[in-house]
Amino acid sequence: MDGRELVRSMWVFGRVRGLRALHSVWRQRRADAAALPGRGPERARVPGRVVGAEPLPGGGIVRFARAELRVCVTVGAAVFWGWDGAEVSPSYAVSGEVPEPDARVVLEPDTEGGWRVVAGRVTVAVSRDGAVEVRTPGGVVLRRELPPRWWEPVGGGEARWVQRSEVPADARFFGLGGRAAGPRLPEGTYRLWNTDPRGTFGPGTDPLYITMPVQWVVADAGTHLAFYDSTWDGRVSVREGEEGAGSGHDRPGLSEVRMSGGPLRCWVVVGSPARIAHGWAQLTGAPAVPPSWALGAQHARWGFGSAKEVRRVVAGYRERGLPLSALHLDIDHYDGHRVFTVDRERFPDLPGLAAKLREQGVRLVSIVDPAVKAEPGGAVYEAGARVGARGAFVRDARGEVVRGVVWPGECVYPDFTDPQVREWWGGLYAERLEQGFAGVWHDMNEPVSFTPFGDMTLPRSARHALEGRGGDHREAHNVYGLAMARAGYEGLVRLRPETRPFLFSRSGWAGMQRYGGTWSGDVATGWQGLRASLALVLGLGLCGVPYSGPDVGGFDGHPSPELYLRWLQLGAWLPLFRTHSAIDAGRREPWEFGPEVLAHARVAMEERERLRPYFVTLARLARLTGAPYARPLWWSAPEDRLLRDCGDAFLLGDALLVAPVLARGVQRRAVRLPRGRWYDVATGRAYEGPGLVLVEAPLSRVPVLARAGAVVPVRGAGGAVELEVWAPAPGRAGGGLVVRDVGDGWEQAEVERYVSRWEGDEVRVGRVTDEGVVAVGPEGVRVRGLGASGEGVG
């Protein structure tokens, strides 16, 4: 344990009952020692030489001397392979029905005794010794999986395995869930084990709350996503390649996945980034669309303390003309930190408070932790004990209920991998709705059990239902938060079927976007924490979770006025725009940082409100296409190597490029532009990409550039949606998609398509219909960029 880890341990340990935490550790280790004996001698195994093949729909089975491989290409051109009988299901990631195999795919002999599966957009070649290559139709190799290796306990038990892969020498790695370093992943090893980092974190902290074996690889040869569908503890090591100089050989990039158990099965999706995102969403589920109010500014604090303080903060926003859509109550509003309770002394009329705030356009959002205080007579504890034949709570191998220590003290944990438990837990949200809450955020659901050292979670030997299959916490840990999100989401749908739920979760796994979004967790207050915030949002978006954002200002400490403002300016352009801070940290209301910060914060928050229709559009398009709201700069041009290396700016949809200020004292900053013309939205200056430009970044704003030809829906002066159109480059056309807000129910929204083009010396806008292009405007249309001065780039 290093010094930083020790400090974090004491941070947690000092806030809970230490003796109980120590006793909990002792119980965990004793349970694991009894139920999980050492692996003992192991037998290593590789596939061996190929002995035959059998065609099946979408591909076939290739048999080796000591293993067999099933390869299948789906109708959507996603590639699946599984070793030793591993199939697509059961899977916590794959949503709904198993994708249909592509009937046109053929299995045929390949060179040197191997086999290949040939599809329209991809070819999968299997060598005679078990290597698997994913190739373009032209034969270019995107990914080469070396023959896997298993280690099987001689006395029986779960096999661990390693899969090494080679990618092109110029490739860059992205993804793996929520990583504080990135979005381009630095060379190194990343753990696949959802983890509370014991306090706050920065770019060097790994792992964090959401880990996923989802890897993006971007190279000249093409872009692909690889997903290893095992929920067990694992590690991924990546090393970038090196191109040979002159006639020298390339050194390929390397990826190594080591899993402590679970099936060895993999999905690969190839194509453009947009195609990959769509295919990933088809496989793992469309992202939930947050209610439109959840796309506005939100405020949270651990330690509001009372209804009076809540009213004071909301009044502060109103008096200063600052927009506010939601206010979040942390665990301090509970009675003794007990979930689904209210401290009646400090919040005597919570439903009345919620109703008053709603009249002012502010919703209340409640924290929900999974841990239930283990107290006889407690309503939730007693009700959980009566669920099913064995109760709702996780048990150990001896059948005793597992206990840990969290904020209420000694606690038990619902087993969300049991459908009965999910149904029971979802019904408990009726109490939250009766209190007037409009949404929930799940916290501490890695899950956490406080310890002064070691892994802050349940015993690895703890037993889980795992949808009736049965298993232990080694397999269930990473999907605990995902299953809790499902329980909450489905419960809210049953309780209030006319309204889309608002739910976001600190922990999760592949497919969590089906139930909502996430946030950064307890990011450290500091410039490095600010930089980590952007990396997390971009990485999670690539992994299929488009709705996320950081704790503006950082969770702990006291940000300087400059740091707070720069963080708020970044947050205003991210999907989830929320301030939050710890109970012993400084306040995060904009007026607490002086009149200059307040004035600049007002500009950023008002711009967020003006762009609310654009965020509504992005949310709807994310559900339809899987594309994240916030995207890396290479999204539309993955062939541009310089864009792959740029992690300090991002695209917001197709129309805008945001270049936040991530360092102290910056007044001008360099921005890497993709191809095309871009307008500085503040100055109107035009720049031609690709290339590097130097733009002004005064304390009053961060640089934002609009793509020439873009059509962006914005909120007009009267509240109606208007179209902000940026003039196309000479001789070029542009356009954009608009989805209007149809309320917070389940109504299907229409996607409107607009085009912009020059007609003489005027820019005309038209809406594309089945009958053709219908002219729009001039009412409700504002053209910008006309007569803009232009310059090249460096």
Short mmCIF file of C-alpha atoms in Angstrom, two decimals, residues 184-510:
data_model
loop_
_atom_site.label_atom_id
_atom_site.label_comp_id
_atom_site.label_asym_id
_atom_site.label_seq_id
_atom_site.Cartn_x
_atom_site.Cartn_y
_atom_site.Cartn_z
CA ARG A 184 -6.36 7.81 -25.89
CA LEU A 185 -5.19 5.09 -23.51
CA PRO A 186 -1.55 5.43 -22.48
CA GLU A 187 0.55 2.29 -22.67
CA GLY A 188 0.12 0.21 -19.54
CA THR A 189 -2.14 -2.24 -17.74
CA TYR A 190 -5.76 -1.53 -16.81
CA ARG A 191 -7.75 -3.59 -14.34
CA LEU A 192 -11.27 -4.83 -15.08
CA TRP A 193 -12.77 -4.65 -11.57
CA ASN A 194 -15.25 -1.89 -10.68
CA THR A 195 -13.63 -0.06 -7.77
CA ASP A 196 -14.29 2.76 -5.35
CA PRO A 197 -10.82 4.37 -5.25
CA ARG A 198 -11.17 5.26 -1.54
CA GLY A 199 -11.81 8.94 -1.86
CA THR A 200 -11.08 11.23 -4.77
CA PHE A 201 -9.07 10.40 -7.88
CA GLY A 202 -7.08 11.96 -10.70
CA PRO A 203 -5.62 10.86 -14.06
CA GLY A 204 -3.21 8.38 -12.44
CA THR A 205 -5.90 6.44 -10.55
CA ASP A 206 -6.99 3.07 -11.98
CA PRO A 207 -9.32 1.24 -11.83
CA LEU A 208 -12.41 3.34 -11.17
CA TYR A 209 -16.13 2.75 -10.81
CA ILE A 210 -16.94 1.52 -14.33
CA THR A 211 -14.60 -0.89 -16.09
CA MET A 212 -15.53 -2.58 -19.34
CA PRO A 213 -13.64 -5.01 -21.59
CA VAL A 214 -14.63 -2.78 -24.53
CA GLN A 215 -11.73 -1.65 -26.69
CA TRP A 216 -11.68 0.75 -29.65
CA VAL A 217 -8.76 0.52 -32.06
CA VAL A 218 -8.28 3.35 -34.59
CA ALA A 219 -5.76 2.85 -37.40
CA ASP A 220 -5.14 3.76 -41.03
CA ALA A 221 -6.41 0.33 -42.06
CA GLY A 222 -9.75 0.94 -40.35
CA THR A 223 -11.50 1.27 -37.02
CA HIS A 224 -12.93 -1.56 -34.95
CA LEU A 225 -14.37 -2.32 -31.51
CA ALA A 226 -13.48 -5.50 -29.62
CA PHE A 227 -15.49 -6.70 -26.62
CA TYR A 228 -14.51 -9.70 -24.48
CA ASP A 229 -17.75 -10.80 -22.87
CA SER A 230 -16.58 -12.01 -19.46
CA THR A 231 -17.61 -10.29 -16.23
CA TRP A 232 -14.75 -11.74 -14.18
CA ASP A 233 -11.80 -9.84 -12.73
CA GLY A 234 -9.19 -9.23 -15.40
CA ARG A 235 -6.49 -7.00 -16.79
CA VAL A 236 -5.91 -5.45 -20.17
CA SER A 237 -2.42 -4.39 -21.21
CA VAL A 238 -1.90 -2.23 -24.29
CA ARG A 239 1.26 -1.24 -26.10
CA GLU A 240 1.30 0.91 -29.20
CA GLY A 241 3.26 -0.26 -32.21
CA GLU A 242 6.04 1.38 -34.14
CA GLU A 243 6.32 1.81 -37.89
CA GLY A 244 9.58 0.71 -39.45
CA ALA A 245 11.82 3.36 -40.93
CA GLY A 246 12.72 2.95 -44.58
CA SER A 247 12.55 -0.76 -45.37
CA GLY A 248 12.41 -1.75 -41.72
CA HIS A 249 9.65 -3.95 -40.36
CA ASP A 250 6.68 -2.54 -38.47
CA ARG A 251 6.28 -3.50 -34.84
CA PRO A 252 2.55 -4.18 -34.35
CA GLY A 253 0.55 -2.75 -31.49
CA LEU A 254 -0.25 -5.28 -28.79
CA SER A 255 -3.21 -5.94 -26.55
CA GLU A 256 -3.27 -8.63 -23.88
CA VAL A 257 -6.44 -9.59 -22.01
CA ARG A 258 -6.07 -11.77 -18.91
CA MET A 259 -9.23 -13.04 -17.24
CA SER A 260 -9.45 -14.97 -13.98
CA GLY A 261 -12.48 -16.87 -15.26
CA GLY A 262 -15.53 -16.82 -17.46
CA PRO A 263 -15.99 -17.76 -21.09
CA LEU A 264 -13.49 -16.75 -23.75
CA ARG A 265 -15.82 -15.09 -26.22
CA CYS A 266 -15.42 -11.94 -28.22
CA TRP A 267 -17.41 -9.54 -30.37
CA VAL A 268 -15.80 -7.37 -33.02
CA VAL A 269 -17.60 -4.57 -34.87
CA VAL A 270 -15.84 -2.92 -37.82
CA GLY A 271 -16.48 0.15 -39.96
CA SER A 272 -16.64 3.89 -39.52
CA PRO A 273 -17.02 5.18 -35.94
CA ALA A 274 -20.69 5.97 -36.63
CA ARG A 275 -21.30 2.45 -37.97
CA ILE A 276 -19.51 0.88 -35.01
CA ALA A 277 -21.53 2.91 -32.51
CA HIS A 278 -24.76 1.88 -34.23
CA GLY A 279 -23.75 -1.78 -34.28
CA TRP A 280 -22.71 -1.67 -30.62
CA ALA A 281 -26.06 -0.13 -29.64
CA GLN A 282 -27.92 -2.77 -31.64
CA LEU A 283 -25.98 -5.43 -29.77
CA THR A 284 -26.11 -4.04 -26.22
CA GLY A 285 -29.23 -1.88 -26.30
CA ALA A 286 -30.26 1.64 -27.24
CA PRO A 287 -29.34 4.37 -24.73
CA ALA A 288 -32.15 5.61 -22.50
CA VAL A 289 -33.30 9.15 -23.31
CA PRO A 290 -33.19 11.39 -20.24
CA PRO A 291 -36.17 13.70 -19.63
CA SER A 292 -35.58 17.07 -21.27
CA TRP A 293 -35.21 18.80 -17.87
CA ALA A 294 -32.24 16.53 -17.12
CA LEU A 295 -30.38 18.23 -19.98
CA GLY A 296 -30.26 21.48 -18.02
CA ALA A 297 -28.10 22.69 -15.12
CA GLN A 298 -28.25 20.57 -11.95
CA HIS A 299 -26.88 21.20 -8.46
CA ALA A 300 -25.90 18.71 -5.76
CA ARG A 301 -24.11 18.79 -2.43
CA TRP A 302 -23.38 16.22 0.21
CA GLY A 303 -24.55 18.18 3.19
CA PHE A 304 -27.47 20.46 2.33
CA GLY A 305 -28.56 19.60 5.85
CA SER A 306 -32.12 20.85 5.79
CA ALA A 307 -35.08 21.93 3.68
CA LYS A 308 -34.28 25.52 4.65
CA GLU A 309 -30.84 25.27 3.05
CA VAL A 310 -32.32 23.71 -0.10
CA ARG A 311 -34.76 26.60 -0.41
CA ARG A 312 -31.94 29.09 0.17
CA VAL A 313 -29.80 27.63 -2.62
CA VAL A 314 -32.68 27.48 -5.10
CA ALA A 315 -33.62 31.06 -4.23
CA GLY A 316 -30.02 32.06 -4.84
CA TYR A 317 -30.21 30.76 -8.39
CA ARG A 318 -33.53 32.54 -9.01
CA GLU A 319 -32.46 35.86 -7.52
CA ARG A 320 -29.36 35.93 -9.70
CA GLY A 321 -31.16 34.86 -12.85
CA LEU A 322 -29.26 31.59 -13.15
CA PRO A 323 -30.99 28.60 -14.77
CA LEU A 324 -31.49 25.49 -12.63
CA SER A 325 -33.34 22.32 -13.64
CA ALA A 326 -32.71 19.96 -10.74
CA LEU A 327 -31.37 19.77 -7.21
CA HIS A 328 -29.93 16.50 -5.86
CA LEU A 329 -30.19 15.34 -2.24
CA ASP A 330 -27.33 13.19 -0.94
CA ILE A 331 -27.37 10.68 1.93
CA ASP A 332 -27.66 13.37 4.59
CA HIS A 333 -31.39 13.76 3.87
CA TYR A 334 -32.00 10.17 5.02
CA ASP A 335 -32.85 9.18 8.57
CA GLY A 336 -29.57 7.82 9.89
CA HIS A 337 -28.37 7.21 6.32
CA ARG A 338 -31.02 4.49 5.92
CA VAL A 339 -32.12 4.09 2.31
CA PHE A 340 -35.77 4.93 1.47
CA THR A 341 -36.25 7.06 4.59
CA VAL A 342 -36.41 10.79 5.36
CA ASP A 343 -35.04 12.75 8.28
CA ARG A 344 -38.37 14.31 9.34
CA GLU A 345 -36.73 16.80 11.66
CA ARG A 346 -34.64 18.43 8.93
CA PHE A 347 -37.09 17.75 6.07
CA PRO A 348 -40.53 17.87 7.75
CA ASP A 349 -42.50 18.13 4.48
CA LEU A 350 -40.39 16.78 1.64
CA PRO A 351 -43.36 16.26 -0.76
CA GLY A 352 -44.41 19.87 -0.17
CA LEU A 353 -40.87 21.09 -0.79
CA ALA A 354 -40.66 19.08 -4.00
CA ALA A 355 -43.98 20.47 -5.22
CA LYS A 356 -42.92 24.07 -4.52
CA LEU A 357 -39.65 23.57 -6.34
CA ARG A 358 -41.38 21.99 -9.32
CA GLU A 359 -43.55 25.11 -9.63
CA GLN A 360 -40.28 26.99 -10.06
CA GLY A 361 -39.06 24.54 -12.72
CA VAL A 362 -36.71 22.64 -10.37
CA ARG A 363 -36.96 18.87 -9.84
CA LEU A 364 -35.64 16.96 -6.85
CA VAL A 365 -33.38 13.96 -7.44
CA SER A 366 -32.61 11.42 -4.72
CA ILE A 367 -29.52 9.38 -4.05
CA VAL A 368 -30.15 5.63 -3.57
CA ASP A 369 -27.47 3.31 -2.16
CA PRO A 370 -27.82 -0.49 -2.32
CA ALA A 371 -26.68 -1.26 1.24
CA VAL A 372 -29.54 -1.87 3.69
CA LYS A 373 -28.95 -1.35 7.40
CA ALA A 374 -29.02 -4.71 9.15
CA GLU A 375 -31.48 -3.84 11.89
CA PRO A 376 -34.34 -5.99 13.17
CA GLY A 377 -37.55 -4.06 12.71
CA GLY A 378 -36.19 -1.95 9.86
CA ALA A 379 -38.84 -1.77 7.12
CA VAL A 380 -36.57 -2.47 4.16
CA TYR A 381 -34.50 -5.05 6.03
CA GLU A 382 -37.56 -7.00 7.18
CA ALA A 383 -39.23 -6.80 3.77
CA GLY A 384 -36.10 -8.04 2.05
CA ALA A 385 -35.87 -11.02 4.36
CA ARG A 386 -39.28 -12.16 3.08
CA VAL A 387 -38.41 -12.09 -0.64
CA GLY A 388 -38.44 -15.56 -2.17
CA ALA A 389 -37.37 -18.64 -0.31
CA ARG A 390 -34.01 -17.33 0.91
CA GLY A 391 -34.58 -13.60 1.19
CA ALA A 392 -33.28 -10.78 -0.96
CA PHE A 393 -29.80 -10.44 0.44
CA VAL A 394 -26.50 -11.87 -0.72
CA ARG A 395 -25.39 -14.93 1.25
CA ASP A 396 -22.08 -16.69 1.69
CA ALA A 397 -21.21 -20.27 0.79
CA ARG A 398 -22.57 -21.47 4.17
CA GLY A 399 -25.92 -19.81 3.56
CA GLU A 400 -25.44 -16.94 6.00
CA VAL A 401 -26.29 -13.37 4.97
CA VAL A 402 -23.18 -11.41 4.04
CA ARG A 403 -22.65 -8.26 6.10
CA GLY A 404 -20.50 -5.24 5.40
CA VAL A 405 -20.08 -1.70 6.71
CA VAL A 406 -21.36 1.35 4.82
CA TRP A 407 -22.74 4.75 5.90
CA PRO A 408 -25.64 3.39 8.03
CA GLY A 409 -23.31 1.00 9.86
CA GLU A 410 -23.57 -2.76 9.51
CA CYS A 411 -25.41 -3.52 6.26
CA VAL A 412 -26.64 -6.28 4.00
CA TYR A 413 -26.75 -6.24 0.19
CA PRO A 414 -29.62 -7.10 -2.16
CA ASP A 415 -28.73 -9.64 -4.83
CA PHE A 416 -29.75 -7.74 -7.97
CA THR A 417 -28.78 -10.69 -10.17
CA ASP A 418 -32.00 -12.36 -8.92
CA PRO A 419 -35.11 -11.32 -10.92
CA GLN A 420 -37.31 -11.60 -7.79
CA VAL A 421 -35.03 -9.24 -5.91
CA ARG A 422 -34.99 -6.74 -8.77
CA GLU A 423 -38.78 -6.69 -8.82
CA TRP A 424 -38.97 -6.19 -5.05
CA TRP A 425 -36.32 -3.46 -5.05
CA GLY A 426 -37.93 -1.65 -7.97
CA GLY A 427 -41.17 -1.48 -6.02
CA LEU A 428 -39.41 0.38 -3.18
CA TYR A 429 -38.98 3.42 -5.45
CA ALA A 430 -42.68 4.15 -4.87
CA GLU A 431 -41.55 5.74 -1.61
CA ARG A 432 -39.19 8.06 -3.50
CA LEU A 433 -41.92 9.07 -5.92
CA GLU A 434 -44.31 9.73 -3.04
CA GLN A 435 -41.70 12.04 -1.53
CA GLY A 436 -41.80 14.04 -4.76
CA PHE A 437 -38.52 12.96 -6.34
CA ALA A 438 -38.38 13.08 -10.13
CA GLY A 439 -35.29 10.92 -10.52
CA VAL A 440 -32.59 8.92 -8.74
CA TRP A 441 -28.85 8.50 -8.75
CA HIS A 442 -27.30 5.25 -7.63
CA ASP A 443 -24.16 5.48 -5.52
CA MET A 444 -21.84 3.07 -3.70
CA ASN A 445 -22.97 0.23 -5.98
CA GLU A 446 -19.65 -1.30 -7.02
CA PRO A 447 -20.70 -2.50 -4.32
CA VAL A 448 -18.78 -0.96 -1.42
CA SER A 449 -18.06 -2.32 2.03
CA PHE A 450 -15.71 -0.06 4.00
CA THR A 451 -12.38 -1.47 5.06
CA PRO A 452 -9.22 0.23 6.33
CA PHE A 453 -7.26 -1.61 3.63
CA GLY A 454 -7.75 -4.03 0.78
CA ASP A 455 -10.63 -4.34 -1.68
CA MET A 456 -13.70 -2.43 -0.46
CA THR A 457 -16.32 -4.89 -1.66
CA LEU A 458 -18.05 -8.15 -0.77
CA PRO A 459 -16.27 -11.45 -0.21
CA ARG A 460 -15.39 -13.07 -3.51
CA SER A 461 -17.00 -16.26 -2.25
CA ALA A 462 -20.37 -14.53 -1.69
CA ARG A 463 -23.11 -16.33 -3.62
CA HIS A 464 -25.34 -14.73 -6.27
CA ALA A 465 -28.32 -15.98 -8.25
CA LEU A 466 -26.92 -14.83 -11.63
CA GLU A 467 -30.33 -15.19 -13.27
CA GLY A 468 -30.77 -18.72 -11.89
CA ARG A 469 -27.38 -20.09 -12.98
CA GLY A 470 -25.74 -19.51 -9.62
CA GLY A 471 -22.21 -18.33 -9.00
CA ASP A 472 -20.10 -16.22 -6.72
CA HIS A 473 -19.03 -12.59 -6.43
CA ARG A 474 -16.03 -13.07 -8.70
CA GLU A 475 -18.49 -13.30 -11.58
CA ALA A 476 -21.19 -10.98 -10.22
CA HIS A 477 -19.12 -8.04 -8.95
CA ASN A 478 -18.72 -6.12 -12.20
CA VAL A 479 -22.42 -6.39 -13.10
CA TYR A 480 -23.78 -5.57 -9.63
CA GLY A 481 -24.28 -1.89 -10.48
CA LEU A 482 -25.71 -2.76 -13.90
CA ALA A 483 -28.27 -5.11 -12.32
CA MET A 484 -29.17 -2.50 -9.70
CA ALA A 485 -29.74 0.05 -12.47
CA ARG A 486 -32.02 -2.41 -14.20
CA ALA A 487 -33.98 -2.96 -10.99
CA GLY A 488 -34.45 0.77 -10.45
CA TYR A 489 -35.27 1.57 -14.08
CA GLU A 490 -37.82 -1.22 -14.48
CA GLY A 491 -39.37 -0.35 -11.12
CA LEU A 492 -39.79 3.31 -12.12
CA VAL A 493 -41.34 2.27 -15.43
CA ARG A 494 -43.88 0.10 -13.61
CA LEU A 495 -44.65 2.76 -11.02
CA ARG A 496 -44.93 5.69 -13.42
CA PRO A 497 -45.43 4.20 -16.90
CA GLU A 498 -46.30 7.51 -18.55
CA THR A 499 -42.89 9.08 -17.80
CA ARG A 500 -39.38 8.19 -18.92
CA PRO A 501 -37.28 7.45 -15.82
CA PHE A 502 -34.31 9.60 -14.91
CA LEU A 503 -31.58 7.41 -13.45
CA PHE A 504 -27.82 7.49 -13.44
CA SER A 505 -25.44 5.16 -11.69
CA ARG A 506 -21.89 5.38 -10.35
CA SER A 507 -21.10 1.80 -11.30
CA GLY A 508 -22.11 -0.34 -14.24
CA TRP A 509 -20.95 -2.49 -17.11
CA ALA A 510 -21.43 -2.97 -20.83
#
